[in-house]
Amino acid sequence: MNEFLQSLGAIFQSEIMIIFCIAALGYLLGSISIKGLSLGTSGILLVALVFGHFGLLVPGIVKNIGLISFVTSVGFIAGPGFFRNFKKQAVSYVLLGIAVILVGALTCVGVITLAGIPVDLSVGMMSGALTSTPGLAAAIEATGSDQASVGYGIAYPFGVVGVVLFVQLIPKMLKIDIEKERQRLAGTASAPGETLEKKSYKNLDEFGLFAFAVAAILGVLIGKIEIPLPGGAVFSLGTSGGPLLTGLVMGHFAHAGPVAIDVPKKTLNVVRELGLALFLMGAGTEAGKGFIAILGQYGVSLFLLGAVMTILPMIVGYILAVKVFKIDVLSSLGSICGGMTSTPALGTLMQVTKTEAVAVAYAATYPLALIMVVLCCQFLPIFFG
């Protein structure tokens, strides 16, 4: 009997079983709705945090495959409408991406100066609050301290869940008619996923996986290109920005010569959801390794400060988007997801609004926000170190 239990325990500790157990429990948790609010796919993150705490980890490659799959899918989905719609409100999206990250950076400055939290820990918290792994890498490089990773681990879980809840709470709190706003958006924008008039281009496979793989390969290569920044630092699009860019371009052109390079919507929907789930598994178990220990060492106050770094940029960003830049409500929420560099929130927003047109606003705001958060994580330690 003991041998059977040991064998059973070994099976459930295998990486394959861990992945599927987190998925099953995560979707079960995400399906629970309280007053119309639910975590959806982000329920996987909370389950993964628990697994990570007990040392049940998902291999790092799973997280990377998931991230690349998700952002490449988003690129393809947004591509057909992105370049046309971006021209209409380009300045608004650029300024919004800058504003959201600057509010996060100013909040971080307040944490450093008013709360007296060390710079390396605070900047790491900012990167976690804005769910930016490239920002964390920049923070570690700029501070030369492992405390940046500690701060990231404290703020990251709420950074993910907070944005997911925000995009669900705002429509309910403001009594927004989602159906009416969806029709309004459809009438004023070229929705992603629209099929352009095509000639008979050659499809190399039925599901578009060839084109998807090519986009992922090119995206990873582009993401590795390093651009020198002032102070000796470098910037790169990384495994998130590179595939997003190639997905946008290939989704826009849809063919290269006689060969079709678009991907059917049904394929994109499946790969997008699978990618998001895998990404949250990897990120969650990784963050969960020392989450309880970190809170025990530094106290709950740091978790609350990290939550403030997440909440303030979203509130200010939404007000600017709607009141100042006059962006429609659904696109405003999409741009907040992009400004907060939150891929899970975009997935939730698509589910809540039942339209993929919000991906255009996300894709328009995301790249500059990604650059801004990296710059802030690099320069804050210089000014306050």
mmCIF file of C-alpha atoms in Angstrom:
data_model
loop_
_atom_site.group_PDB
_atom_site.id
_atom_site.type_symbol
_atom_site.label_atom_id
_atom_site.label_comp_id
_atom_site.label_asym_id
_atom_site.label_seq_id
_atom_site.Cartn_x
_atom_site.Cartn_y
_atom_site.Cartn_z
ATOM 1 C CA MET A 1 0.000 0.000 0.000
ATOM 2 C CA ASN A 2 2.814 2.365 0.917
ATOM 3 C CA GLU A 3 4.562 1.614 -2.359
ATOM 4 C CA PHE A 4 1.343 2.356 -4.257
ATOM 5 C CA LEU A 5 0.933 5.698 -2.476
ATOM 6 C CA GLN A 6 4.560 6.585 -3.133
ATOM 7 C CA SER A 7 4.142 5.731 -6.812
ATOM 8 C CA LEU A 8 0.951 7.768 -6.962
ATOM 9 C CA GLY A 9 2.700 10.691 -5.269
ATOM 10 C CA ALA A 10 5.574 10.485 -7.740
ATOM 11 C CA ILE A 11 3.133 10.561 -10.652
ATOM 12 C CA PHE A 12 1.412 13.689 -9.364
ATOM 13 C CA GLN A 13 4.787 15.377 -8.858
ATOM 14 C CA SER A 14 5.761 14.811 -12.481
ATOM 15 C CA GLU A 15 5.882 17.941 -14.613
ATOM 16 C CA ILE A 16 3.179 16.711 -16.995
ATOM 17 C CA MET A 17 0.723 16.014 -14.169
ATOM 18 C CA ILE A 18 1.538 19.342 -12.507
ATOM 19 C CA ILE A 19 0.708 21.204 -15.728
ATOM 20 C CA PHE A 20 -2.659 19.502 -16.214
ATOM 21 C CA CYS A 21 -3.593 19.691 -12.526
ATOM 22 C CA ILE A 22 -2.914 23.437 -12.464
ATOM 23 C CA ALA A 23 -4.965 23.844 -15.652
ATOM 24 C CA ALA A 24 -7.940 21.861 -14.315
ATOM 25 C CA LEU A 25 -7.982 23.518 -10.891
ATOM 26 C CA GLY A 26 -7.256 26.958 -12.379
ATOM 27 C CA TYR A 27 -10.169 26.836 -14.813
ATOM 28 C CA LEU A 28 -12.397 25.503 -12.023
ATOM 29 C CA LEU A 29 -11.441 28.451 -9.806
ATOM 30 C CA GLY A 30 -11.733 30.889 -12.708
ATOM 31 C CA SER A 31 -15.280 29.734 -13.456
ATOM 32 C CA ILE A 32 -16.527 30.869 -10.035
ATOM 33 C CA SER A 33 -18.469 34.103 -10.451
ATOM 34 C CA ILE A 34 -19.173 36.447 -7.537
ATOM 35 C CA LYS A 35 -21.590 39.264 -8.402
ATOM 36 C CA GLY A 36 -20.639 38.907 -12.044
ATOM 37 C CA LEU A 37 -16.874 39.001 -11.409
ATOM 38 C CA SER A 38 -14.649 36.046 -12.189
ATOM 39 C CA LEU A 39 -10.948 35.408 -12.669
ATOM 40 C CA GLY A 40 -11.406 33.421 -15.868
ATOM 41 C CA THR A 41 -8.124 32.055 -17.153
ATOM 42 C CA SER A 42 -6.248 34.084 -14.506
ATOM 43 C CA GLY A 43 -7.508 31.593 -11.923
ATOM 44 C CA ILE A 44 -4.602 29.498 -13.168
ATOM 45 C CA LEU A 45 -2.202 32.072 -11.727
ATOM 46 C CA LEU A 46 -3.531 31.709 -8.186
ATOM 47 C CA VAL A 47 -3.461 27.925 -8.346
ATOM 48 C CA ALA A 48 0.064 28.065 -9.779
ATOM 49 C CA LEU A 49 1.192 30.284 -6.880
ATOM 50 C CA VAL A 50 0.080 27.586 -4.433
ATOM 51 C CA PHE A 51 1.810 24.829 -6.411
ATOM 52 C CA GLY A 52 4.974 26.930 -6.600
ATOM 53 C CA HIS A 53 4.926 27.509 -2.846
ATOM 54 C CA PHE A 54 5.069 23.749 -2.296
ATOM 55 C CA GLY A 55 7.898 23.334 -4.797
ATOM 56 C CA LEU A 56 5.763 21.916 -7.609
ATOM 57 C CA LEU A 57 7.171 23.841 -10.551
ATOM 58 C CA VAL A 58 6.478 24.134 -14.259
ATOM 59 C CA PRO A 59 9.562 24.162 -16.560
ATOM 60 C CA GLY A 60 10.600 27.623 -17.728
ATOM 61 C CA ILE A 61 10.208 26.656 -21.384
ATOM 62 C CA VAL A 62 6.453 26.189 -20.817
ATOM 63 C CA LYS A 63 6.132 29.827 -19.712
ATOM 64 C CA ASN A 64 8.100 31.072 -22.741
ATOM 65 C CA ILE A 65 6.158 28.951 -25.234
ATOM 66 C CA GLY A 66 2.934 30.187 -23.687
ATOM 67 C CA LEU A 67 3.953 33.843 -23.825
ATOM 68 C CA ILE A 68 5.119 33.619 -27.437
ATOM 69 C CA SER A 69 1.968 31.754 -28.475
ATOM 70 C CA PHE A 70 -0.310 34.278 -26.801
ATOM 71 C CA VAL A 71 1.288 37.489 -28.080
ATOM 72 C CA THR A 72 1.756 36.087 -31.602
ATOM 73 C CA SER A 73 -1.953 35.216 -31.676
ATOM 74 C CA VAL A 74 -2.861 38.705 -30.467
ATOM 75 C CA GLY A 75 -0.686 40.155 -33.225
ATOM 76 C CA PHE A 76 -2.452 38.131 -35.924
ATOM 77 C CA ILE A 77 -5.868 38.987 -34.471
ATOM 78 C CA ALA A 78 -5.146 42.725 -34.327
ATOM 79 C CA GLY A 79 -3.118 42.909 -37.549
ATOM 80 C CA PRO A 80 -5.900 43.366 -40.156
ATOM 81 C CA GLY A 81 -7.280 46.440 -38.400
ATOM 82 C CA PHE A 82 -4.254 47.709 -36.492
ATOM 83 C CA PHE A 83 -2.464 49.932 -38.995
ATOM 84 C CA ARG A 84 -5.679 51.501 -40.307
ATOM 85 C CA ASN A 85 -7.099 52.215 -36.870
ATOM 86 C CA PHE A 86 -3.808 53.274 -35.320
ATOM 87 C CA LYS A 87 -3.579 56.218 -37.721
ATOM 88 C CA LYS A 88 -6.846 57.603 -36.353
ATOM 89 C CA GLN A 89 -5.676 57.904 -32.740
ATOM 90 C CA ALA A 90 -1.931 57.358 -32.920
ATOM 91 C CA VAL A 91 -0.994 60.341 -30.748
ATOM 92 C CA SER A 92 -3.588 59.420 -28.114
ATOM 93 C CA TYR A 93 -2.312 55.854 -27.795
ATOM 94 C CA VAL A 94 1.323 56.986 -27.647
ATOM 95 C CA LEU A 95 0.628 59.557 -24.929
ATOM 96 C CA LEU A 96 -1.541 57.114 -23.017
ATOM 97 C CA GLY A 97 1.199 54.468 -22.997
ATOM 98 C CA ILE A 98 3.674 57.048 -21.674
ATOM 99 C CA ALA A 99 1.231 58.383 -19.057
ATOM 100 C CA VAL A 100 0.320 55.005 -17.559
ATOM 101 C CA ILE A 101 3.944 54.019 -16.996
ATOM 102 C CA LEU A 102 4.933 57.473 -15.713
ATOM 103 C CA VAL A 103 2.194 57.297 -13.074
ATOM 104 C CA GLY A 104 3.582 53.917 -12.021
ATOM 105 C CA ALA A 105 7.089 55.385 -11.886
ATOM 106 C CA LEU A 106 5.957 58.394 -9.826
ATOM 107 C CA THR A 107 4.181 56.045 -7.429
ATOM 108 C CA CYS A 108 7.438 54.112 -7.145
ATOM 109 C CA VAL A 109 9.255 57.372 -6.322
ATOM 110 C CA GLY A 110 6.706 57.965 -3.556
ATOM 111 C CA VAL A 111 7.336 54.484 -2.171
ATOM 112 C CA ILE A 112 11.071 55.179 -2.134
ATOM 113 C CA THR A 113 10.968 58.673 -0.638
ATOM 114 C CA LEU A 114 7.909 58.552 1.630
ATOM 115 C CA ALA A 115 7.780 54.908 2.710
ATOM 116 C CA GLY A 116 11.555 54.547 2.853
ATOM 117 C CA ILE A 117 11.614 51.288 0.898
ATOM 118 C CA PRO A 118 15.059 50.552 -0.657
ATOM 119 C CA VAL A 119 15.428 51.507 -4.309
ATOM 120 C CA ASP A 120 16.209 48.019 -5.605
ATOM 121 C CA LEU A 121 13.187 46.520 -3.824
ATOM 122 C CA SER A 122 10.887 49.371 -4.940
ATOM 123 C CA VAL A 123 11.889 49.239 -8.596
ATOM 124 C CA GLY A 124 11.412 45.477 -8.576
ATOM 125 C CA MET A 125 7.937 46.023 -7.116
ATOM 126 C CA MET A 126 7.169 48.485 -9.904
ATOM 127 C CA SER A 127 8.112 45.949 -12.577
ATOM 128 C CA GLY A 128 5.907 43.357 -10.850
ATOM 129 C CA ALA A 129 3.000 45.774 -10.433
ATOM 130 C CA LEU A 130 3.188 46.486 -14.165
ATOM 131 C CA THR A 131 3.692 42.745 -14.906
ATOM 132 C CA SER A 132 6.815 43.511 -16.929
ATOM 133 C CA THR A 133 9.479 40.805 -17.054
ATOM 134 C CA PRO A 134 11.701 42.979 -19.317
ATOM 135 C CA GLY A 135 11.319 45.690 -16.670
ATOM 136 C CA LEU A 136 12.536 43.251 -14.020
ATOM 137 C CA ALA A 137 15.559 42.353 -16.141
ATOM 138 C CA ALA A 138 16.345 46.070 -16.494
ATOM 139 C CA ALA A 139 15.905 46.597 -12.743
ATOM 140 C CA ILE A 140 18.272 43.748 -11.887
ATOM 141 C CA GLU A 141 20.848 45.083 -14.340
ATOM 142 C CA ALA A 142 20.542 48.660 -13.057
ATOM 143 C CA THR A 143 20.634 47.826 -9.342
ATOM 144 C CA GLY A 144 22.889 44.768 -9.420
ATOM 145 C CA SER A 145 20.719 43.379 -6.613
ATOM 146 C CA ASP A 146 18.584 40.273 -6.157
ATOM 147 C CA GLN A 147 16.173 42.360 -4.087
ATOM 148 C CA ALA A 148 14.605 43.531 -7.352
ATOM 149 C CA SER A 149 13.417 39.954 -7.908
ATOM 150 C CA VAL A 150 11.998 39.882 -4.382
ATOM 151 C CA GLY A 151 10.023 43.070 -5.053
ATOM 152 C CA TYR A 152 8.785 41.652 -8.347
ATOM 153 C CA GLY A 153 7.566 38.500 -6.613
ATOM 154 C CA ILE A 154 5.637 40.554 -4.056
ATOM 155 C CA ALA A 155 3.835 42.820 -6.528
ATOM 156 C CA TYR A 156 3.389 40.508 -9.530
ATOM 157 C CA PRO A 157 0.377 38.400 -8.387
ATOM 158 C CA PHE A 158 -1.816 41.442 -7.710
ATOM 159 C CA GLY A 159 -0.391 43.071 -10.835
ATOM 160 C CA VAL A 160 -1.975 40.274 -12.866
ATOM 161 C CA VAL A 161 -5.198 39.782 -10.921
ATOM 162 C CA GLY A 162 -5.702 43.523 -10.331
ATOM 163 C CA VAL A 163 -5.873 44.403 -14.024
ATOM 164 C CA VAL A 164 -8.100 41.394 -14.726
ATOM 165 C CA LEU A 165 -10.574 42.584 -12.089
ATOM 166 C CA PHE A 166 -10.281 46.233 -13.184
ATOM 167 C CA VAL A 167 -11.463 45.563 -16.742
ATOM 168 C CA GLN A 168 -14.487 43.728 -15.302
ATOM 169 C CA LEU A 169 -15.254 46.188 -12.497
ATOM 170 C CA ILE A 170 -15.200 49.412 -14.509
ATOM 171 C CA PRO A 171 -18.099 48.480 -16.829
ATOM 172 C CA LYS A 172 -20.167 47.339 -13.826
ATOM 173 C CA MET A 173 -19.352 50.304 -11.577
ATOM 174 C CA LEU A 174 -20.070 52.812 -14.335
ATOM 175 C CA LYS A 175 -23.095 50.840 -15.584
ATOM 176 C CA ILE A 176 -21.691 50.678 -19.095
ATOM 177 C CA ASP A 177 -23.826 48.965 -21.728
ATOM 178 C CA ILE A 178 -21.292 46.515 -23.200
ATOM 179 C CA GLU A 179 -23.534 45.609 -26.134
ATOM 180 C CA LYS A 180 -24.047 49.257 -27.069
ATOM 181 C CA GLU A 181 -20.328 50.020 -26.768
ATOM 182 C CA ARG A 182 -19.474 46.945 -28.837
ATOM 183 C CA GLN A 183 -21.770 48.131 -31.630
ATOM 184 C CA ARG A 184 -20.283 51.612 -31.391
ATOM 185 C CA LEU A 185 -16.770 50.216 -31.676
ATOM 186 C CA ALA A 186 -17.749 48.010 -34.610
ATOM 187 C CA GLY A 187 -19.158 51.047 -36.388
ATOM 188 C CA THR A 188 -16.110 53.253 -35.941
ATOM 189 C CA ALA A 189 -13.247 50.792 -36.334
ATOM 190 C CA SER A 190 -12.067 48.097 -38.650
ATOM 191 C CA ALA A 191 -12.339 45.151 -36.328
ATOM 192 C CA PRO A 192 -9.428 42.733 -36.220
ATOM 193 C CA GLY A 193 -10.082 39.438 -37.840
ATOM 194 C CA GLU A 194 -11.991 40.921 -40.771
ATOM 195 C CA THR A 195 -11.268 39.065 -43.956
ATOM 196 C CA LEU A 196 -9.898 41.286 -46.687
ATOM 197 C CA GLU A 197 -10.660 40.552 -50.320
ATOM 198 C CA LYS A 198 -8.257 37.809 -51.295
ATOM 199 C CA LYS A 199 -7.083 36.112 -54.395
ATOM 200 C CA SER A 200 -6.406 32.407 -54.339
ATOM 201 C CA TYR A 201 -3.191 32.347 -52.311
ATOM 202 C CA LYS A 202 -1.594 29.003 -51.566
ATOM 203 C CA ASN A 203 -2.211 27.646 -48.056
ATOM 204 C CA LEU A 204 0.625 25.403 -46.912
ATOM 205 C CA ASP A 205 -1.501 23.840 -44.175
ATOM 206 C CA GLU A 206 -5.160 23.877 -43.215
ATOM 207 C CA PHE A 207 -4.746 25.380 -39.742
ATOM 208 C CA GLY A 208 -2.209 28.097 -40.553
ATOM 209 C CA LEU A 209 0.411 26.647 -38.225
ATOM 210 C CA PHE A 210 3.193 27.178 -40.779
ATOM 211 C CA ALA A 211 2.549 30.919 -40.835
ATOM 212 C CA PHE A 212 2.206 30.972 -37.063
ATOM 213 C CA ALA A 213 5.538 29.185 -36.597
ATOM 214 C CA VAL A 214 7.288 31.561 -39.021
ATOM 215 C CA ALA A 215 5.880 34.569 -37.134
ATOM 216 C CA ALA A 216 7.095 33.121 -33.836
ATOM 217 C CA ILE A 217 10.589 32.409 -35.225
ATOM 218 C CA LEU A 218 10.975 35.873 -36.720
ATOM 219 C CA GLY A 219 9.506 37.443 -33.583
ATOM 220 C CA VAL A 220 11.998 35.740 -31.288
ATOM 221 C CA LEU A 221 14.876 36.815 -33.546
ATOM 222 C CA ILE A 222 13.639 40.420 -33.687
ATOM 223 C CA GLY A 223 13.119 40.364 -29.931
ATOM 224 C CA LYS A 224 16.810 39.601 -29.419
ATOM 225 C CA ILE A 225 17.969 42.730 -31.273
ATOM 226 C CA GLU A 226 19.486 45.080 -28.709
ATOM 227 C CA ILE A 227 19.252 48.866 -29.081
ATOM 228 C CA PRO A 228 21.777 50.952 -27.075
ATOM 229 C CA LEU A 229 20.274 53.456 -24.638
ATOM 230 C CA PRO A 230 21.871 56.368 -22.744
ATOM 231 C CA GLY A 231 23.971 55.293 -19.777
ATOM 232 C CA GLY A 232 25.212 52.097 -21.390
ATOM 233 C CA ALA A 233 21.897 50.267 -21.039
ATOM 234 C CA VAL A 234 20.245 48.373 -23.885
ATOM 235 C CA PHE A 235 16.629 47.822 -24.926
ATOM 236 C CA SER A 236 15.085 44.892 -26.759
ATOM 237 C CA LEU A 237 11.521 43.882 -27.568
ATOM 238 C CA GLY A 238 12.125 40.490 -25.987
ATOM 239 C CA THR A 239 9.979 37.371 -26.296
ATOM 240 C CA SER A 240 6.811 39.408 -25.866
ATOM 241 C CA GLY A 241 7.294 42.448 -28.099
ATOM 242 C CA GLY A 242 9.030 40.690 -31.016
ATOM 243 C CA PRO A 243 6.346 38.065 -31.733
ATOM 244 C CA LEU A 244 3.629 40.687 -31.236
ATOM 245 C CA LEU A 245 5.233 42.827 -33.944
ATOM 246 C CA THR A 246 5.627 40.000 -36.463
ATOM 247 C CA GLY A 247 2.076 38.833 -35.799
ATOM 248 C CA LEU A 248 0.790 42.352 -36.490
ATOM 249 C CA VAL A 249 2.712 42.639 -39.758
ATOM 250 C CA MET A 250 1.850 39.171 -41.080
ATOM 251 C CA GLY A 251 -1.774 39.527 -39.989
ATOM 252 C CA HIS A 252 -1.946 42.842 -41.848
ATOM 253 C CA PHE A 253 -0.476 41.685 -45.181
ATOM 254 C CA ALA A 254 -2.010 38.171 -45.050
ATOM 255 C CA HIS A 255 0.201 36.878 -47.876
ATOM 256 C CA ALA A 256 3.783 36.893 -49.120
ATOM 257 C CA GLY A 257 3.708 36.623 -52.888
ATOM 258 C CA PRO A 258 1.535 33.637 -53.797
ATOM 259 C CA VAL A 259 1.720 32.108 -50.271
ATOM 260 C CA ALA A 260 -0.910 32.838 -47.614
ATOM 261 C CA ILE A 261 0.642 33.876 -44.288
ATOM 262 C CA ASP A 262 -2.543 34.515 -42.329
ATOM 263 C CA VAL A 263 -3.939 32.158 -39.684
ATOM 264 C CA PRO A 264 -7.610 31.099 -39.406
ATOM 265 C CA LYS A 265 -9.486 32.708 -36.542
ATOM 266 C CA LYS A 266 -10.424 29.343 -35.020
ATOM 267 C CA THR A 267 -6.739 28.451 -34.746
ATOM 268 C CA LEU A 268 -5.865 31.825 -33.220
ATOM 269 C CA ASN A 269 -8.583 31.504 -30.585
ATOM 270 C CA VAL A 270 -7.338 28.109 -29.436
ATOM 271 C CA VAL A 271 -3.631 28.987 -29.490
ATOM 272 C CA ARG A 272 -4.284 32.311 -27.742
ATOM 273 C CA GLU A 273 -6.095 30.636 -24.844
ATOM 274 C CA LEU A 274 -3.612 27.762 -24.575
ATOM 275 C CA GLY A 275 -0.681 30.180 -24.664
ATOM 276 C CA LEU A 276 -2.170 32.346 -21.929
ATOM 277 C CA ALA A 277 -2.789 29.303 -19.724
ATOM 278 C CA LEU A 278 0.786 28.014 -20.147
ATOM 279 C CA PHE A 279 2.252 31.461 -19.498
ATOM 280 C CA LEU A 280 0.296 31.863 -16.244
ATOM 281 C CA MET A 281 1.342 28.397 -15.085
ATOM 282 C CA GLY A 282 5.030 29.160 -15.523
ATOM 283 C CA ALA A 283 4.838 32.682 -14.116
ATOM 284 C CA GLY A 284 2.719 31.568 -11.171
ATOM 285 C CA THR A 285 4.833 28.646 -9.994
ATOM 286 C CA GLU A 286 7.956 30.769 -10.411
ATOM 287 C CA ALA A 287 6.532 33.620 -8.319
ATOM 288 C CA GLY A 288 5.064 31.208 -5.785
ATOM 289 C CA LYS A 289 8.421 29.691 -4.808
ATOM 290 C CA GLY A 290 9.179 32.377 -2.248
ATOM 291 C CA PHE A 291 5.945 34.335 -2.087
ATOM 292 C CA ILE A 292 4.936 33.406 1.480
ATOM 293 C CA ALA A 293 8.509 33.694 2.731
ATOM 294 C CA ILE A 294 8.847 37.138 1.156
ATOM 295 C CA LEU A 295 5.638 38.360 2.784
ATOM 296 C CA GLY A 296 6.756 36.924 6.098
ATOM 297 C CA GLN A 297 10.092 38.711 5.865
ATOM 298 C CA TYR A 298 8.920 42.104 4.634
ATOM 299 C CA GLY A 299 5.319 42.235 5.807
ATOM 300 C CA VAL A 300 1.993 42.721 4.089
ATOM 301 C CA SER A 301 2.635 46.468 3.765
ATOM 302 C CA LEU A 302 4.875 45.861 0.751
ATOM 303 C CA PHE A 303 2.120 43.860 -0.924
ATOM 304 C CA LEU A 304 -0.266 46.795 -0.369
ATOM 305 C CA LEU A 305 2.256 49.300 -1.753
ATOM 306 C CA GLY A 306 2.648 47.091 -4.810
ATOM 307 C CA ALA A 307 -1.139 47.069 -5.207
ATOM 308 C CA VAL A 308 -1.132 50.882 -5.179
ATOM 309 C CA MET A 309 1.464 50.828 -7.976
ATOM 310 C CA THR A 310 -0.991 48.726 -9.991
ATOM 311 C CA ILE A 311 -4.212 50.590 -9.200
ATOM 312 C CA LEU A 312 -3.163 54.241 -9.614
ATOM 313 C CA PRO A 313 -1.819 53.946 -13.193
ATOM 314 C CA MET A 314 -5.029 52.177 -14.278
ATOM 315 C CA ILE A 315 -7.335 54.797 -12.767
ATOM 316 C CA VAL A 316 -5.377 57.744 -14.163
ATOM 317 C CA GLY A 317 -4.964 56.018 -17.533
ATOM 318 C CA TYR A 318 -8.677 55.265 -17.867
ATOM 319 C CA ILE A 319 -9.656 58.852 -16.995
ATOM 320 C CA LEU A 320 -7.172 60.221 -19.528
ATOM 321 C CA ALA A 321 -8.339 57.796 -22.225
ATOM 322 C CA VAL A 322 -12.048 58.574 -21.857
ATOM 323 C CA LYS A 323 -12.101 62.191 -20.732
ATOM 324 C CA VAL A 324 -9.017 63.711 -22.368
ATOM 325 C CA PHE A 325 -8.313 61.595 -25.457
ATOM 326 C CA LYS A 326 -12.007 60.798 -26.070
ATOM 327 C CA ILE A 327 -11.326 57.128 -26.777
ATOM 328 C CA ASP A 328 -14.384 54.865 -26.649
ATOM 329 C CA VAL A 329 -14.845 52.819 -23.471
ATOM 330 C CA LEU A 330 -13.898 49.388 -24.815
ATOM 331 C CA SER A 331 -10.805 50.681 -26.621
ATOM 332 C CA SER A 332 -9.877 52.575 -23.449
ATOM 333 C CA LEU A 333 -9.935 49.339 -21.469
ATOM 334 C CA GLY A 334 -7.905 47.643 -24.213
ATOM 335 C CA SER A 335 -5.335 50.431 -24.073
ATOM 336 C CA ILE A 336 -5.136 50.091 -20.277
ATOM 337 C CA CYS A 337 -4.298 46.405 -20.749
ATOM 338 C CA GLY A 338 -1.570 47.456 -23.171
ATOM 339 C CA GLY A 339 -0.315 50.282 -20.969
ATOM 340 C CA MET A 340 -0.070 47.878 -18.019
ATOM 341 C CA THR A 341 1.601 45.318 -20.356
ATOM 342 C CA SER A 342 -0.983 42.811 -19.114
ATOM 343 C CA THR A 343 -1.587 39.892 -21.464
ATOM 344 C CA PRO A 344 -3.939 38.043 -19.058
ATOM 345 C CA ALA A 345 -6.177 41.114 -18.740
ATOM 346 C CA LEU A 346 -6.496 41.357 -22.515
ATOM 347 C CA GLY A 347 -7.681 37.757 -22.621
ATOM 348 C CA THR A 348 -10.265 38.540 -19.940
ATOM 349 C CA LEU A 349 -11.368 41.731 -21.702
ATOM 350 C CA MET A 350 -11.989 39.818 -24.923
ATOM 351 C CA GLN A 351 -14.152 37.341 -23.005
ATOM 352 C CA VAL A 352 -16.105 40.059 -21.170
ATOM 353 C CA THR A 353 -16.721 42.307 -24.183
ATOM 354 C CA LYS A 354 -17.125 39.446 -26.679
ATOM 355 C CA THR A 355 -15.106 41.352 -29.275
ATOM 356 C CA GLU A 356 -11.526 41.047 -30.433
ATOM 357 C CA ALA A 357 -11.477 44.666 -31.620
ATOM 358 C CA VAL A 358 -10.090 45.659 -28.205
ATOM 359 C CA ALA A 359 -6.828 43.952 -29.220
ATOM 360 C CA VAL A 360 -6.139 46.873 -31.585
ATOM 361 C CA ALA A 361 -5.964 49.350 -28.695
ATOM 362 C CA TYR A 362 -3.846 46.904 -26.696
ATOM 363 C CA ALA A 363 -1.395 46.436 -29.555
ATOM 364 C CA ALA A 364 -1.228 50.196 -30.149
ATOM 365 C CA THR A 365 -0.364 51.038 -26.542
ATOM 366 C CA TYR A 366 1.720 48.012 -25.560
ATOM 367 C CA PRO A 367 5.015 48.599 -27.447
ATOM 368 C CA LEU A 368 5.652 52.104 -26.099
ATOM 369 C CA ALA A 369 4.571 51.087 -22.600
ATOM 370 C CA LEU A 370 7.078 48.232 -22.779
ATOM 371 C CA ILE A 371 9.850 50.656 -23.728
ATOM 372 C CA MET A 372 8.830 53.135 -21.012
ATOM 373 C CA VAL A 373 8.782 50.603 -18.192
ATOM 374 C CA VAL A 374 12.246 49.357 -19.154
ATOM 375 C CA LEU A 375 13.575 52.932 -19.232
ATOM 376 C CA CYS A 376 12.015 53.761 -15.859
ATOM 377 C CA CYS A 377 13.417 50.607 -14.269
ATOM 378 C CA GLN A 378 16.852 51.566 -15.585
ATOM 379 C CA PHE A 379 16.872 55.251 -14.665
ATOM 380 C CA LEU A 380 15.101 55.341 -11.282
ATOM 381 C CA PRO A 381 18.044 53.571 -9.587
ATOM 382 C CA ILE A 382 20.395 56.150 -11.134
ATOM 383 C CA PHE A 383 18.464 59.096 -9.685
ATOM 384 C CA PHE A 384 17.603 57.578 -6.311
ATOM 385 C CA GLY A 385 20.365 55.035 -5.785
#
